[in-house]
C-alpha atoms as a PDB file:
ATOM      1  CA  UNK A   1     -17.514 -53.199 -35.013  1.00  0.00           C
ATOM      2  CA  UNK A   2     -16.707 -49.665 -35.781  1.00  0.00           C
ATOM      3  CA  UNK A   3     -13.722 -47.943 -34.116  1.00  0.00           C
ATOM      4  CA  UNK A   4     -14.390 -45.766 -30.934  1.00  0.00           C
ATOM      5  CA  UNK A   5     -13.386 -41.737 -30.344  1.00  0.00           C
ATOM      6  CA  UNK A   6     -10.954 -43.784 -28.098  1.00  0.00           C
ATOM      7  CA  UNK A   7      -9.439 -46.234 -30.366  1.00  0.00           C
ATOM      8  CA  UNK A   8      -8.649 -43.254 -32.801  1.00  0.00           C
ATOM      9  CA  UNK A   9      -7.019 -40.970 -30.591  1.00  0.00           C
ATOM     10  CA  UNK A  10      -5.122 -43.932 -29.515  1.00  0.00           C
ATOM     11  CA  UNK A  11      -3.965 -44.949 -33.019  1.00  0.00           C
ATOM     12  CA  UNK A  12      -3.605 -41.336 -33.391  1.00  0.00           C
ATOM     13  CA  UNK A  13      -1.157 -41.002 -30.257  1.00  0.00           C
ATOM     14  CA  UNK A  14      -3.410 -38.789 -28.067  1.00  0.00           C
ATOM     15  CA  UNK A  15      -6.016 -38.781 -25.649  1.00  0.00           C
ATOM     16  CA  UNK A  16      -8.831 -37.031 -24.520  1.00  0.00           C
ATOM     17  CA  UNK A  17      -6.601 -34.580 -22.075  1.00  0.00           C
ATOM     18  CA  UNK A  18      -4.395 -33.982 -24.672  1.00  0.00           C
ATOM     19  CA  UNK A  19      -6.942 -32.474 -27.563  1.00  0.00           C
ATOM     20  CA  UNK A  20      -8.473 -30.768 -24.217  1.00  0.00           C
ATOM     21  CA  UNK A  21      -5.075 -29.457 -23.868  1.00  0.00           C
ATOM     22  CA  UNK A  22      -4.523 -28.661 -27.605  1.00  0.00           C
ATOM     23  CA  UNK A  23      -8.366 -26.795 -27.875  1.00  0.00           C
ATOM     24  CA  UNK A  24      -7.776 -24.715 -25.278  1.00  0.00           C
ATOM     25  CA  UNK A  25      -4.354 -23.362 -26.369  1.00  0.00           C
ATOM     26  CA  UNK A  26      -6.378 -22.624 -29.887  1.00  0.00           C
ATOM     27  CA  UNK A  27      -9.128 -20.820 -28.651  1.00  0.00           C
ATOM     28  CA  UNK A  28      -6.708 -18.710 -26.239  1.00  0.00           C
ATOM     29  CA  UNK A  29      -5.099 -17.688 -29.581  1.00  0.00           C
ATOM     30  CA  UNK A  30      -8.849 -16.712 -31.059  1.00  0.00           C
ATOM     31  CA  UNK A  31      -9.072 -14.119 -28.061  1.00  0.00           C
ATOM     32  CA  UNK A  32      -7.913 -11.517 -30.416  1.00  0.00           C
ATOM     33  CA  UNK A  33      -9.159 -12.293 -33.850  1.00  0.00           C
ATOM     34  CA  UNK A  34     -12.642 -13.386 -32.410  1.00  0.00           C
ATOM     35  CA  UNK A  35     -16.272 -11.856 -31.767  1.00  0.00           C
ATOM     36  CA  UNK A  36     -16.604 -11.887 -28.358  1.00  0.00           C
ATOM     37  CA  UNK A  37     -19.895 -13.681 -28.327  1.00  0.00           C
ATOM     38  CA  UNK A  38     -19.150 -16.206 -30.829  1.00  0.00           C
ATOM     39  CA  UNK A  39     -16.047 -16.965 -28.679  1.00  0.00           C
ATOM     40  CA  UNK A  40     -18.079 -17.050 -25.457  1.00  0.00           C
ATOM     41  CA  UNK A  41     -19.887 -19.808 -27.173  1.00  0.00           C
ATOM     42  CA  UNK A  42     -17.227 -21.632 -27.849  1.00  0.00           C
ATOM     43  CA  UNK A  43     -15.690 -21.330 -24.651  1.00  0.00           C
ATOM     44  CA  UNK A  44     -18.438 -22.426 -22.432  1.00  0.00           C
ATOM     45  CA  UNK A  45     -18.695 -25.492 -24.483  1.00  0.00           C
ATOM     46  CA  UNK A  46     -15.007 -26.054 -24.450  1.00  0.00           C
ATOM     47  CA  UNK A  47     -15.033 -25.594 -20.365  1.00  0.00           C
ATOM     48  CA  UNK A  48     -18.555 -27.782 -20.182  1.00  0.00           C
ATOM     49  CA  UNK A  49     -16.412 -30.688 -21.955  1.00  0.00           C
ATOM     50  CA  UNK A  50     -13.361 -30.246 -19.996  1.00  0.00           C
ATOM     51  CA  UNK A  51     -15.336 -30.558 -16.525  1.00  0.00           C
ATOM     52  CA  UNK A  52     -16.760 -33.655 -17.923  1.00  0.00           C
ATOM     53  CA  UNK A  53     -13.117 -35.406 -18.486  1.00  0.00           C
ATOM     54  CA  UNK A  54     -12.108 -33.920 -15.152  1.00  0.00           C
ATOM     55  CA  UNK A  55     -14.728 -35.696 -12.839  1.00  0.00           C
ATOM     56  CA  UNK A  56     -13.118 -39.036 -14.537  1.00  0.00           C
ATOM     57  CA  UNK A  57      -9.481 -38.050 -14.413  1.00  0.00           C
ATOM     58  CA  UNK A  58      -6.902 -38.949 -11.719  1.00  0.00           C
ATOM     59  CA  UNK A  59      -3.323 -38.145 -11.192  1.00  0.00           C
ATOM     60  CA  UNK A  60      -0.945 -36.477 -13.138  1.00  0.00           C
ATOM     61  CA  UNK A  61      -3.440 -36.128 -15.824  1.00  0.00           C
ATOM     62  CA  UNK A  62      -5.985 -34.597 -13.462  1.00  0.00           C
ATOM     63  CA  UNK A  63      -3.676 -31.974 -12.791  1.00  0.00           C
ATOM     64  CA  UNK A  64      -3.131 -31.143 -15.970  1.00  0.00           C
ATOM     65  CA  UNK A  65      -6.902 -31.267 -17.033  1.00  0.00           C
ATOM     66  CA  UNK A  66      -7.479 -28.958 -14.280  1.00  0.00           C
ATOM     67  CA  UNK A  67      -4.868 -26.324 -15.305  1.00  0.00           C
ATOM     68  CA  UNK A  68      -6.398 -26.202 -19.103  1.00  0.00           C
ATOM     69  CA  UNK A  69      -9.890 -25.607 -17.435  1.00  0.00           C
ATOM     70  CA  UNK A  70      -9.091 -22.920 -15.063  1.00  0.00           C
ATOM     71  CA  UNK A  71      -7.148 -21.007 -18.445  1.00  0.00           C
ATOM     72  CA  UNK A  72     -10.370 -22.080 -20.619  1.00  0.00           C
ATOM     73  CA  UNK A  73     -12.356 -20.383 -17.293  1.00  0.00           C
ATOM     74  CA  UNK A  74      -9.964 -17.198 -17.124  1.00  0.00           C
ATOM     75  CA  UNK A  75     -10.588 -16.914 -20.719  1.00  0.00           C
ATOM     76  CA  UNK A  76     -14.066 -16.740 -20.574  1.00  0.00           C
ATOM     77  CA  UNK A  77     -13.887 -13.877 -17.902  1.00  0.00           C
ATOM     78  CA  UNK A  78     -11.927 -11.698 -19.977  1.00  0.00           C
ATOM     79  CA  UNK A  79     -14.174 -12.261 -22.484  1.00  0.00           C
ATOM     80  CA  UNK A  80     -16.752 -11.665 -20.705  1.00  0.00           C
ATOM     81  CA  UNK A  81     -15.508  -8.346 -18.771  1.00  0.00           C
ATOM     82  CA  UNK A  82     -13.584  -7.020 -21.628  1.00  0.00           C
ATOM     83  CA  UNK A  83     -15.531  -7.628 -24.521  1.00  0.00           C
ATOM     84  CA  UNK A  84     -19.183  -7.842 -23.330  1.00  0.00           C
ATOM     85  CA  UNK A  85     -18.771  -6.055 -20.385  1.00  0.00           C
ATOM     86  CA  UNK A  86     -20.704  -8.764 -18.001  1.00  0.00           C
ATOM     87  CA  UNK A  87     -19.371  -8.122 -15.029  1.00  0.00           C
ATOM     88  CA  UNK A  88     -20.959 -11.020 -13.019  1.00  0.00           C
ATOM     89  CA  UNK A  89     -20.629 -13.470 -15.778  1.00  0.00           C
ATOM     90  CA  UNK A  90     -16.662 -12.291 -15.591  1.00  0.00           C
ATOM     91  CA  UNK A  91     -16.833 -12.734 -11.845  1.00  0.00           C
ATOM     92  CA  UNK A  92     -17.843 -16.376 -11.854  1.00  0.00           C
ATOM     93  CA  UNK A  93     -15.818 -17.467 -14.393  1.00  0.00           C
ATOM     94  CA  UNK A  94     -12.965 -16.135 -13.011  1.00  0.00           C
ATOM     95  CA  UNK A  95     -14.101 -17.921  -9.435  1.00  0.00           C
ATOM     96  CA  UNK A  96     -14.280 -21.464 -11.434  1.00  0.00           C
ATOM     97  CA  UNK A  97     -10.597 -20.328 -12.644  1.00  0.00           C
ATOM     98  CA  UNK A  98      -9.439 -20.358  -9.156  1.00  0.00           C
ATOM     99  CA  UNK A  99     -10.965 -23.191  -7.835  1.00  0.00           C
ATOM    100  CA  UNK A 100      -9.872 -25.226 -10.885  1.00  0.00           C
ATOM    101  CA  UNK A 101      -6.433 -23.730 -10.496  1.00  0.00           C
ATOM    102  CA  UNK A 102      -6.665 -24.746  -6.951  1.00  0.00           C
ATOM    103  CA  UNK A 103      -7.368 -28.197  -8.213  1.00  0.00           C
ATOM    104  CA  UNK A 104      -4.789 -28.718 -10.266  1.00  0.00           C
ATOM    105  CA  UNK A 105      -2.121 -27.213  -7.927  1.00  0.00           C
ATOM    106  CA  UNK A 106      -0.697 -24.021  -9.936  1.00  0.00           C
ATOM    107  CA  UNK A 107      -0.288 -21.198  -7.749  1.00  0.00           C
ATOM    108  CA  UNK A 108       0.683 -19.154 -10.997  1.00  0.00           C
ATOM    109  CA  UNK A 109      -3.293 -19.648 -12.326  1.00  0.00           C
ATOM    110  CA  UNK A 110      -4.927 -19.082  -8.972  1.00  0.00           C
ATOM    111  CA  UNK A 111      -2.866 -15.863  -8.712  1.00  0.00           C
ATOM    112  CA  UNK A 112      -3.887 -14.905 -12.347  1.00  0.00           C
ATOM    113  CA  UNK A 113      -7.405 -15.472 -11.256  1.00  0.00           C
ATOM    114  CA  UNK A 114      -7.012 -13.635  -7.930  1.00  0.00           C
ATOM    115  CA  UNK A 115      -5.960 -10.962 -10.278  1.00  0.00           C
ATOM    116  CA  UNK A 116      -8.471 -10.723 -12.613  1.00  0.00           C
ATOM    117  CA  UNK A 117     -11.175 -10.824  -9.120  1.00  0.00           C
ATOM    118  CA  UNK A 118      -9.287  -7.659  -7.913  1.00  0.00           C
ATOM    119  CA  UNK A 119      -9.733  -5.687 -11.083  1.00  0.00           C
ATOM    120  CA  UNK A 120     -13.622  -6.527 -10.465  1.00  0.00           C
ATOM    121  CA  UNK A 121     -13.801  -4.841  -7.267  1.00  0.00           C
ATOM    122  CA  UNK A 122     -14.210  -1.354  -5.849  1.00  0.00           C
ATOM    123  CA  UNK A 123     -10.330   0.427  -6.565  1.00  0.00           C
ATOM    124  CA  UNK A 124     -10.832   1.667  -2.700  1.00  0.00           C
ATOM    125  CA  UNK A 125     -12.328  -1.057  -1.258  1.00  0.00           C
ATOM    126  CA  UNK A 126     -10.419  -3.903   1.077  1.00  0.00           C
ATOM    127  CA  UNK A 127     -12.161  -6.542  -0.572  1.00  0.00           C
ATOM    128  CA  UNK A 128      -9.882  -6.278  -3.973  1.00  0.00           C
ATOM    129  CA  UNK A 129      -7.039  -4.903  -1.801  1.00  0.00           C
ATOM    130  CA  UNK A 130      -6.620  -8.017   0.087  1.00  0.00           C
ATOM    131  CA  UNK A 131      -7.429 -10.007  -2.951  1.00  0.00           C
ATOM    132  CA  UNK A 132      -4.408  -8.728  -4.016  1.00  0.00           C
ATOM    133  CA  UNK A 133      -2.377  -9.627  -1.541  1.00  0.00           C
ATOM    134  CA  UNK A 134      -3.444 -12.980  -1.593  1.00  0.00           C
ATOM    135  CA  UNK A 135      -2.655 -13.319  -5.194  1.00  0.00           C
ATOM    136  CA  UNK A 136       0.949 -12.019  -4.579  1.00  0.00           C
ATOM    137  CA  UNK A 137       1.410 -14.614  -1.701  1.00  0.00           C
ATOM    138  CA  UNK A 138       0.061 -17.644  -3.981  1.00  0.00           C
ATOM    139  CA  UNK A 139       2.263 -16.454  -6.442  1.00  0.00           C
ATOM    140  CA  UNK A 140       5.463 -16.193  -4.227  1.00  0.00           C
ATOM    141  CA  UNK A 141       3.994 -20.013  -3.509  1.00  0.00           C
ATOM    142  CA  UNK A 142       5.107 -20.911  -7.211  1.00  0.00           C
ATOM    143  CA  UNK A 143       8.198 -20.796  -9.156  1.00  0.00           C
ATOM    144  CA  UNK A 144       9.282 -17.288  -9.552  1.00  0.00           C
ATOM    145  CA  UNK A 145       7.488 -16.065 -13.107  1.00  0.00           C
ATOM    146  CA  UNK A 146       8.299 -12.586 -14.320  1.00  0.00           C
ATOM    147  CA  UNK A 147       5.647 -12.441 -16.411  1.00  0.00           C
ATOM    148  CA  UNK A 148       2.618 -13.219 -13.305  1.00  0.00           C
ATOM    149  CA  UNK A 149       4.926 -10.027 -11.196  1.00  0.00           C
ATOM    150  CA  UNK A 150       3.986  -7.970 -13.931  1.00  0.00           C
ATOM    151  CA  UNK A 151       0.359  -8.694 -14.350  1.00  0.00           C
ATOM    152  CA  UNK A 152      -0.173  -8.060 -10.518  1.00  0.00           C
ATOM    153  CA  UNK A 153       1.550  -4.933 -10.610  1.00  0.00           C
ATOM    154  CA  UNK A 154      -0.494  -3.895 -13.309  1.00  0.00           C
ATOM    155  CA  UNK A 155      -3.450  -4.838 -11.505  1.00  0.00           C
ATOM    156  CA  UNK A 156      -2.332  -2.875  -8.774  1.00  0.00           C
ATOM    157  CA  UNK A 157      -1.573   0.057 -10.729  1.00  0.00           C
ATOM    158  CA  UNK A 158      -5.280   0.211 -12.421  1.00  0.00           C
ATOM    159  CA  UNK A 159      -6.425  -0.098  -9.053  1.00  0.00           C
ATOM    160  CA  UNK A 160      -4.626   2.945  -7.878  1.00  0.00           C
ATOM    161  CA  UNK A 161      -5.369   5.219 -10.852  1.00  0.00           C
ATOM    162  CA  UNK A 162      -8.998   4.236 -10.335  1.00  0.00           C
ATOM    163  CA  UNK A 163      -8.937   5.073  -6.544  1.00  0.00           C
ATOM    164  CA  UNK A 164      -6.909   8.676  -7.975  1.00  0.00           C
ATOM    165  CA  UNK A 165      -3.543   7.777  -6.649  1.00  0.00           C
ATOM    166  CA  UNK A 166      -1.744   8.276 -10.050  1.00  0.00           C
ATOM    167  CA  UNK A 167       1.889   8.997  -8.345  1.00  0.00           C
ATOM    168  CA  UNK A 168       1.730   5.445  -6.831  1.00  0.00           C
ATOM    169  CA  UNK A 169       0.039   3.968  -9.736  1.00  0.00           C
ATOM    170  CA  UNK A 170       2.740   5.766 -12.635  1.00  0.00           C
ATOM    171  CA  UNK A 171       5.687   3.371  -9.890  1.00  0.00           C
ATOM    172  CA  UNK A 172       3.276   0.424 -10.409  1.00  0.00           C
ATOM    173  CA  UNK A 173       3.127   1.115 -14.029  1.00  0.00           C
ATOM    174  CA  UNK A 174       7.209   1.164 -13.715  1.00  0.00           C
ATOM    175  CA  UNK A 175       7.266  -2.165 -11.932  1.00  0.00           C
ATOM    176  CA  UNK A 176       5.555  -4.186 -14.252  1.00  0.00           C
ATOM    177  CA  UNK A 177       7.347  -2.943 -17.032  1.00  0.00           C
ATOM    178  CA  UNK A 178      10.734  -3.930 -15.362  1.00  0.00           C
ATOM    179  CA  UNK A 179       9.477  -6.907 -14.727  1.00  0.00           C
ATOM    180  CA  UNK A 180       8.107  -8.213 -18.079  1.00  0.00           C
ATOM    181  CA  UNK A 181      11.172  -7.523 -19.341  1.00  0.00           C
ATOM    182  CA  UNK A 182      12.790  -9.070 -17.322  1.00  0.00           C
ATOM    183  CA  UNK A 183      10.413 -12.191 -18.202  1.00  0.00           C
ATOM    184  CA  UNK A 184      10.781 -11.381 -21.907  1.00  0.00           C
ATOM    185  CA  UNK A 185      13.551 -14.370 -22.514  1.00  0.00           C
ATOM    186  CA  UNK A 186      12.179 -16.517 -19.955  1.00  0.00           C
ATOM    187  CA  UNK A 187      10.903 -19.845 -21.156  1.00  0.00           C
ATOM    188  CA  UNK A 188       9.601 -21.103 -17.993  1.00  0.00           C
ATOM    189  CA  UNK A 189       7.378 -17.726 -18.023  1.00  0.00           C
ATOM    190  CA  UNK A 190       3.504 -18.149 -18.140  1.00  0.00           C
ATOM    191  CA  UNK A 191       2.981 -18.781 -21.714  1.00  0.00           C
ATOM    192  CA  UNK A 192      -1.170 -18.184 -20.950  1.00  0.00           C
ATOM    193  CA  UNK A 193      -0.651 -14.993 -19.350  1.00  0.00           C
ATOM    194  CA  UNK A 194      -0.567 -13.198 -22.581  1.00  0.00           C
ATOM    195  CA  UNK A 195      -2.486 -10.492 -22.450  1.00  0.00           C
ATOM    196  CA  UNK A 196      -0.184  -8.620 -20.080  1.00  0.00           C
ATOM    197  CA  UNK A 197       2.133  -7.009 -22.759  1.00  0.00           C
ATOM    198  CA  UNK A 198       4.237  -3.780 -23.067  1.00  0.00           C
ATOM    199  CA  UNK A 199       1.885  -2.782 -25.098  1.00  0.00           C
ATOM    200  CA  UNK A 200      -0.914  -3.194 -22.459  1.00  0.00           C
ATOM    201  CA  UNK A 201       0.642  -1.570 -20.391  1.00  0.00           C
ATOM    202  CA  UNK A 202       1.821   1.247 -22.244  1.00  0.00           C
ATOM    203  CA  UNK A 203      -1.911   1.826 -22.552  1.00  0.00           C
ATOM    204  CA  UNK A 204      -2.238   1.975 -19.205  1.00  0.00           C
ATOM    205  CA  UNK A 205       0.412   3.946 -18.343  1.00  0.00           C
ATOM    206  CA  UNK A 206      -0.990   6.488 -20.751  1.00  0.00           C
ATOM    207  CA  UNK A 207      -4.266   6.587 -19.490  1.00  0.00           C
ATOM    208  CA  UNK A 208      -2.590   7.194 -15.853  1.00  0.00           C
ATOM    209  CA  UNK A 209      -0.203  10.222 -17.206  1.00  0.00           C
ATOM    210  CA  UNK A 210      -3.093  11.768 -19.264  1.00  0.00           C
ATOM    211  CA  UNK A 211      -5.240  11.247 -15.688  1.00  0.00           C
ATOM    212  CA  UNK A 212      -2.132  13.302 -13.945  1.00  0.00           C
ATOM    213  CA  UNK A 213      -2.475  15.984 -16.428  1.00  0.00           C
ATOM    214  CA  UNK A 214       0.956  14.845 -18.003  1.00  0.00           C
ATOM    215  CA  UNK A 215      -0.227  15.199 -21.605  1.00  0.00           C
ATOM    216  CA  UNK A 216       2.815  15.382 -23.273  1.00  0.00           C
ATOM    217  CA  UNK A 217       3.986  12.415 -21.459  1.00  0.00           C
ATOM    218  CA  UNK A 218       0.939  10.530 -22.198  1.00  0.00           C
ATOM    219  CA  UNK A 219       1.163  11.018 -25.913  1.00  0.00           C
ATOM    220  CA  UNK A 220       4.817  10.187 -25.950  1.00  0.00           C
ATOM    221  CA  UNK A 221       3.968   7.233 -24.764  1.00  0.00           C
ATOM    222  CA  UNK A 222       1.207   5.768 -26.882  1.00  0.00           C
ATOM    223  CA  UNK A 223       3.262   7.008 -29.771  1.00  0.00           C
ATOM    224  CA  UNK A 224       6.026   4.464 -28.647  1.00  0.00           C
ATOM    225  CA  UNK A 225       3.558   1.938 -27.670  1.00  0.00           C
ATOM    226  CA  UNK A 226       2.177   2.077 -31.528  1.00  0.00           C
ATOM    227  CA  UNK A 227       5.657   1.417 -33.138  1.00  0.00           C
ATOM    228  CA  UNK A 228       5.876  -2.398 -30.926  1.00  0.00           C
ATOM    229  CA  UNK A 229       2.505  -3.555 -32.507  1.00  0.00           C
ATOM    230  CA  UNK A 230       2.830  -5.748 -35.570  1.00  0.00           C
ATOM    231  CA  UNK A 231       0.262  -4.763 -38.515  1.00  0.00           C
ATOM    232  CA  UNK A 232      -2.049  -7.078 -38.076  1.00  0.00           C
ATOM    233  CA  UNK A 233      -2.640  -5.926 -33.895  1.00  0.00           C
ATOM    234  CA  UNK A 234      -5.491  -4.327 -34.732  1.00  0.00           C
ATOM    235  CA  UNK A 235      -7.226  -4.739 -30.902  1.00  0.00           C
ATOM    236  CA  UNK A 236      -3.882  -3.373 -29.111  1.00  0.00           C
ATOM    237  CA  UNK A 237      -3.865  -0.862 -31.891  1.00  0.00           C
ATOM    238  CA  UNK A 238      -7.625   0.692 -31.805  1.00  0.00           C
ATOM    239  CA  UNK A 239      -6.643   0.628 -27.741  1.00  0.00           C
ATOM    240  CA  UNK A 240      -3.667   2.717 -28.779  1.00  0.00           C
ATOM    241  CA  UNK A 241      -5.351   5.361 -31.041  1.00  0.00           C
ATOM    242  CA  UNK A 242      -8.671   5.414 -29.066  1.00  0.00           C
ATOM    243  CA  UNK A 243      -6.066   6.950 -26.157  1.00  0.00           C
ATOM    244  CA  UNK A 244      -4.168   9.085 -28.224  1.00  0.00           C
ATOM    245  CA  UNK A 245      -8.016  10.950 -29.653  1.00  0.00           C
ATOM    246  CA  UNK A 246      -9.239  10.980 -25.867  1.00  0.00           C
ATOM    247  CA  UNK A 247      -4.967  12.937 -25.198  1.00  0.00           C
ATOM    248  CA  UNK A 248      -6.119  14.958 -28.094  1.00  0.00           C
ATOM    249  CA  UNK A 249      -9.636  15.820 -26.668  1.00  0.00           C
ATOM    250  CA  UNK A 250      -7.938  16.689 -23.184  1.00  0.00           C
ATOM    251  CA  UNK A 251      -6.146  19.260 -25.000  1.00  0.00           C
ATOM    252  CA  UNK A 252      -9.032  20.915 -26.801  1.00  0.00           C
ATOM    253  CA  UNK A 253      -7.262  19.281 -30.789  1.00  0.00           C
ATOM    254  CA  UNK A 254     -10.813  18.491 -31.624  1.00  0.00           C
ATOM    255  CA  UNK A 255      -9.992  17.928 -34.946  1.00  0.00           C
ATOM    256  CA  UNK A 256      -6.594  15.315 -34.047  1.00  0.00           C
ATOM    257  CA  UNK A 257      -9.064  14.015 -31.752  1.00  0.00           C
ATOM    258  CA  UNK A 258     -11.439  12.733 -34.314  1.00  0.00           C
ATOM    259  CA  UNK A 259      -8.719  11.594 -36.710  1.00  0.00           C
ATOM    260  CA  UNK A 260      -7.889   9.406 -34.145  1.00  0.00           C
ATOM    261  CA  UNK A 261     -10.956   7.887 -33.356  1.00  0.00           C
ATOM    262  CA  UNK A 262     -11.566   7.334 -36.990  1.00  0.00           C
ATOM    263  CA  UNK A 263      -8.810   5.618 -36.482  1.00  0.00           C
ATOM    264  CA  UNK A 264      -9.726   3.637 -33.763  1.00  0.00           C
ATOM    265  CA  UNK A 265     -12.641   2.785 -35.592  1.00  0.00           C
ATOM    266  CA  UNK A 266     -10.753   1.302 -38.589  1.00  0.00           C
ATOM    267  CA  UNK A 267      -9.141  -1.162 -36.498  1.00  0.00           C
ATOM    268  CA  UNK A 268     -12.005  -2.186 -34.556  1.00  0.00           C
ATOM    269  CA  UNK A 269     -13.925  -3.072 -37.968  1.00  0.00           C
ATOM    270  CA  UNK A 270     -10.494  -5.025 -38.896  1.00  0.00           C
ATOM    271  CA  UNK A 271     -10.816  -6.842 -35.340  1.00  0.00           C
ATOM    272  CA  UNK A 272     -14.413  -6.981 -34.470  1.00  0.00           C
ATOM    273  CA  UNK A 273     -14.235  -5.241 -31.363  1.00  0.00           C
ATOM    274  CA  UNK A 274     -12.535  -8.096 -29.072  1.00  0.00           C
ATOM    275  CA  UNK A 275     -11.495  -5.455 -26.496  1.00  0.00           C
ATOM    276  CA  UNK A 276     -14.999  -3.881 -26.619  1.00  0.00           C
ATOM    277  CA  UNK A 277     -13.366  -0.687 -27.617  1.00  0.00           C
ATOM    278  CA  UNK A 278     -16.174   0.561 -29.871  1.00  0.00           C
ATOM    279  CA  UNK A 279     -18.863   1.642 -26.358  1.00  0.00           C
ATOM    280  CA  UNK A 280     -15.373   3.966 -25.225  1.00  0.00           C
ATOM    281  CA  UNK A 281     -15.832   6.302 -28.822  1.00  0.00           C
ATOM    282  CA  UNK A 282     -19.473   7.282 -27.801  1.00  0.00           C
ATOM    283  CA  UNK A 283     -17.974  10.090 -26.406  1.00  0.00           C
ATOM    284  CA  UNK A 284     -16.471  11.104 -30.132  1.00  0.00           C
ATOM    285  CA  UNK A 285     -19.760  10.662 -32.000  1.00  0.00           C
ATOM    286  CA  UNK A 286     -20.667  14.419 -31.831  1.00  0.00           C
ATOM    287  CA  UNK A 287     -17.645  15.107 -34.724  1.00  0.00           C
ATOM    288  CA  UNK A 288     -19.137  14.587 -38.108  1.00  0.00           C
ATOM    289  CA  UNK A 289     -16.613  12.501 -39.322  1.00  0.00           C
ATOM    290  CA  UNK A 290     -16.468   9.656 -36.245  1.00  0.00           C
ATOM    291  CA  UNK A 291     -20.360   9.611 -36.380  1.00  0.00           C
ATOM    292  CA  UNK A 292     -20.299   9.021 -40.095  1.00  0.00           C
ATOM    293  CA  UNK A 293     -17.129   5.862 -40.311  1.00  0.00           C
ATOM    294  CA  UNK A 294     -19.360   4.908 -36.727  1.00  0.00           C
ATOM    295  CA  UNK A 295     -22.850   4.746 -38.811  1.00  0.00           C
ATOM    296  CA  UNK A 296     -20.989   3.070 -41.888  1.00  0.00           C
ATOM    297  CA  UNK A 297     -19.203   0.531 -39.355  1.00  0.00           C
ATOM    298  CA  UNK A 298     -21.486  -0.029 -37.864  1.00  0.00           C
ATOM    299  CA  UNK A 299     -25.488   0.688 -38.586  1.00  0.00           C
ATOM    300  CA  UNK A 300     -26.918  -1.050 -36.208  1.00  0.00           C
ATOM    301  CA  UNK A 301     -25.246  -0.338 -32.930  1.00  0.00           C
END
């Protein structure tokens, strides 16, 4: 009789939770190196498989099942808002994330997922508002985690520069960043929650500042974002120049504007477009030299 799936994780020292565990840490990695479709793919499969061993799990090992699904779910969201730009794909996905955060009794993920829901909805509405606050309470639920601070204060902060409130939104901005550094050394920190970075939010706080009319300040701060990225960032980075050509626009530098783009471009080709930059540099396409690198990137788009 031939050995089972069973009998060979078993003689290999692991179980079905545990590769669950072990996929879904790799294909949070492939986030940023990844086609956003052919990660999608992936995903959905991954989180089909993981609901399966979770209807036959109990215990501690339920738990744990449950907290690797609702990161597999909150992965597929981002994926799915960021990078394809399906909003009510993102929306469900990130619903599953709570519910299976819920499930496996981590405040941190449900708050994460509350997050992610409040980034979905209108910036003046109440709906995302008290989403928010919700999030912030679960969180305060859990032990204390720099790192999930951060991300709702950035969450907040996009919020308020999309409702126009860029004062309150630039103090947002300024409380993340003192918390994630604060988080920086901590090992109990989120280790999931990495797409809130100071580089992220550097973006951000850019894009407020250059919303403010503080130009100067703006570029001064994408410049300082660029020199944390390691070469081979090439997401963050096209997020990073695609900032500094629209500072450059603002201030009529048509021609520093389009270097940057090109720029922007570059990267994206390097990264296939996992942050679903390339639909922002429409705007560029009317310089000759961003419409040419865009047709050569990309001749089908």
């Amino acid at each position: 009789m031939s050995p089972t799936a069973d009998d060979a994780r078993r003689e290999a020292g692991t179980t079905p939770a545990a590769d669950f565990e072990t996929d879904t840490r790799s294909l949070r990695a492939q986030y940023w190196t990844t086609e956003p479709a052919e990660l999608l793919g992936a995903v959905t499969e991954h989180a089909a498989e993981g609901g399966g061993l979770l209807a036959k799990a109990e215990g501690g090992p339920r738990r744990a099942l449950a907290a690797a699904l609702a990161e597999t779910r909150l992965l597929a969201g981002r994926v799915q808002h960021h990078g394809l730009k399906d909003r009510e794909g993102a929306e469900r996905s990130f619903r599953q994330a709570r519910e299976a955060a819920d499930e496996a009794g981590d405040p941190r993920l449900g708050a994460a997922a509350l997050g992610q829901l409040a980034l979905l909805a209108d910036p003046s509405g109440e709906a995302g508002a008290g989403m928010l606050a919700e999030a912030r309470a679960l969180a305060d639920r859990g032990a204390p985690d720099g790192r999930v601070t951060a991300w709702l204060a950035a969450v907040d902060a996009e919020r308020a520069a999309g409702a126009g409130e860029n004062e309150r939104a630039l103090r947002l901005v300024a409380d993340a960043e003192t918390a994630l550094t604060g988080a920086a050394d901590d090992e109990a920190a989120a280790g999931w929650l990495d797409w809130c970075t100071p580089t992220g939010l550097g973006v951000l706080k850019g894009r407020v500042q250059l919303q403010a009319g503080l130009t100067g300040q703006a570029r001064r701060t994408l410049l300082y974002s660029m020199t944390t990225l390691a070469p081979d960032e090439h997401a963050q980075r096209s997020l990073v120049y695609l900032g500094l050509a629209a500072i450059e626009a603002a201030e009529g530098e048509e021609y520093e504007a389009c270097g940057y783009a090109c720029r922007s471009l570059e990267h994206i080709e390097a990264c296939g477009d996992v942050l679903g930059v390339r639909a922002a540099l429409h705007a560029y396409l009317h310089e000759s030299c961003v419409a040419d690198l865009y047709e050569n990137l990309f001749p089908s788009a």
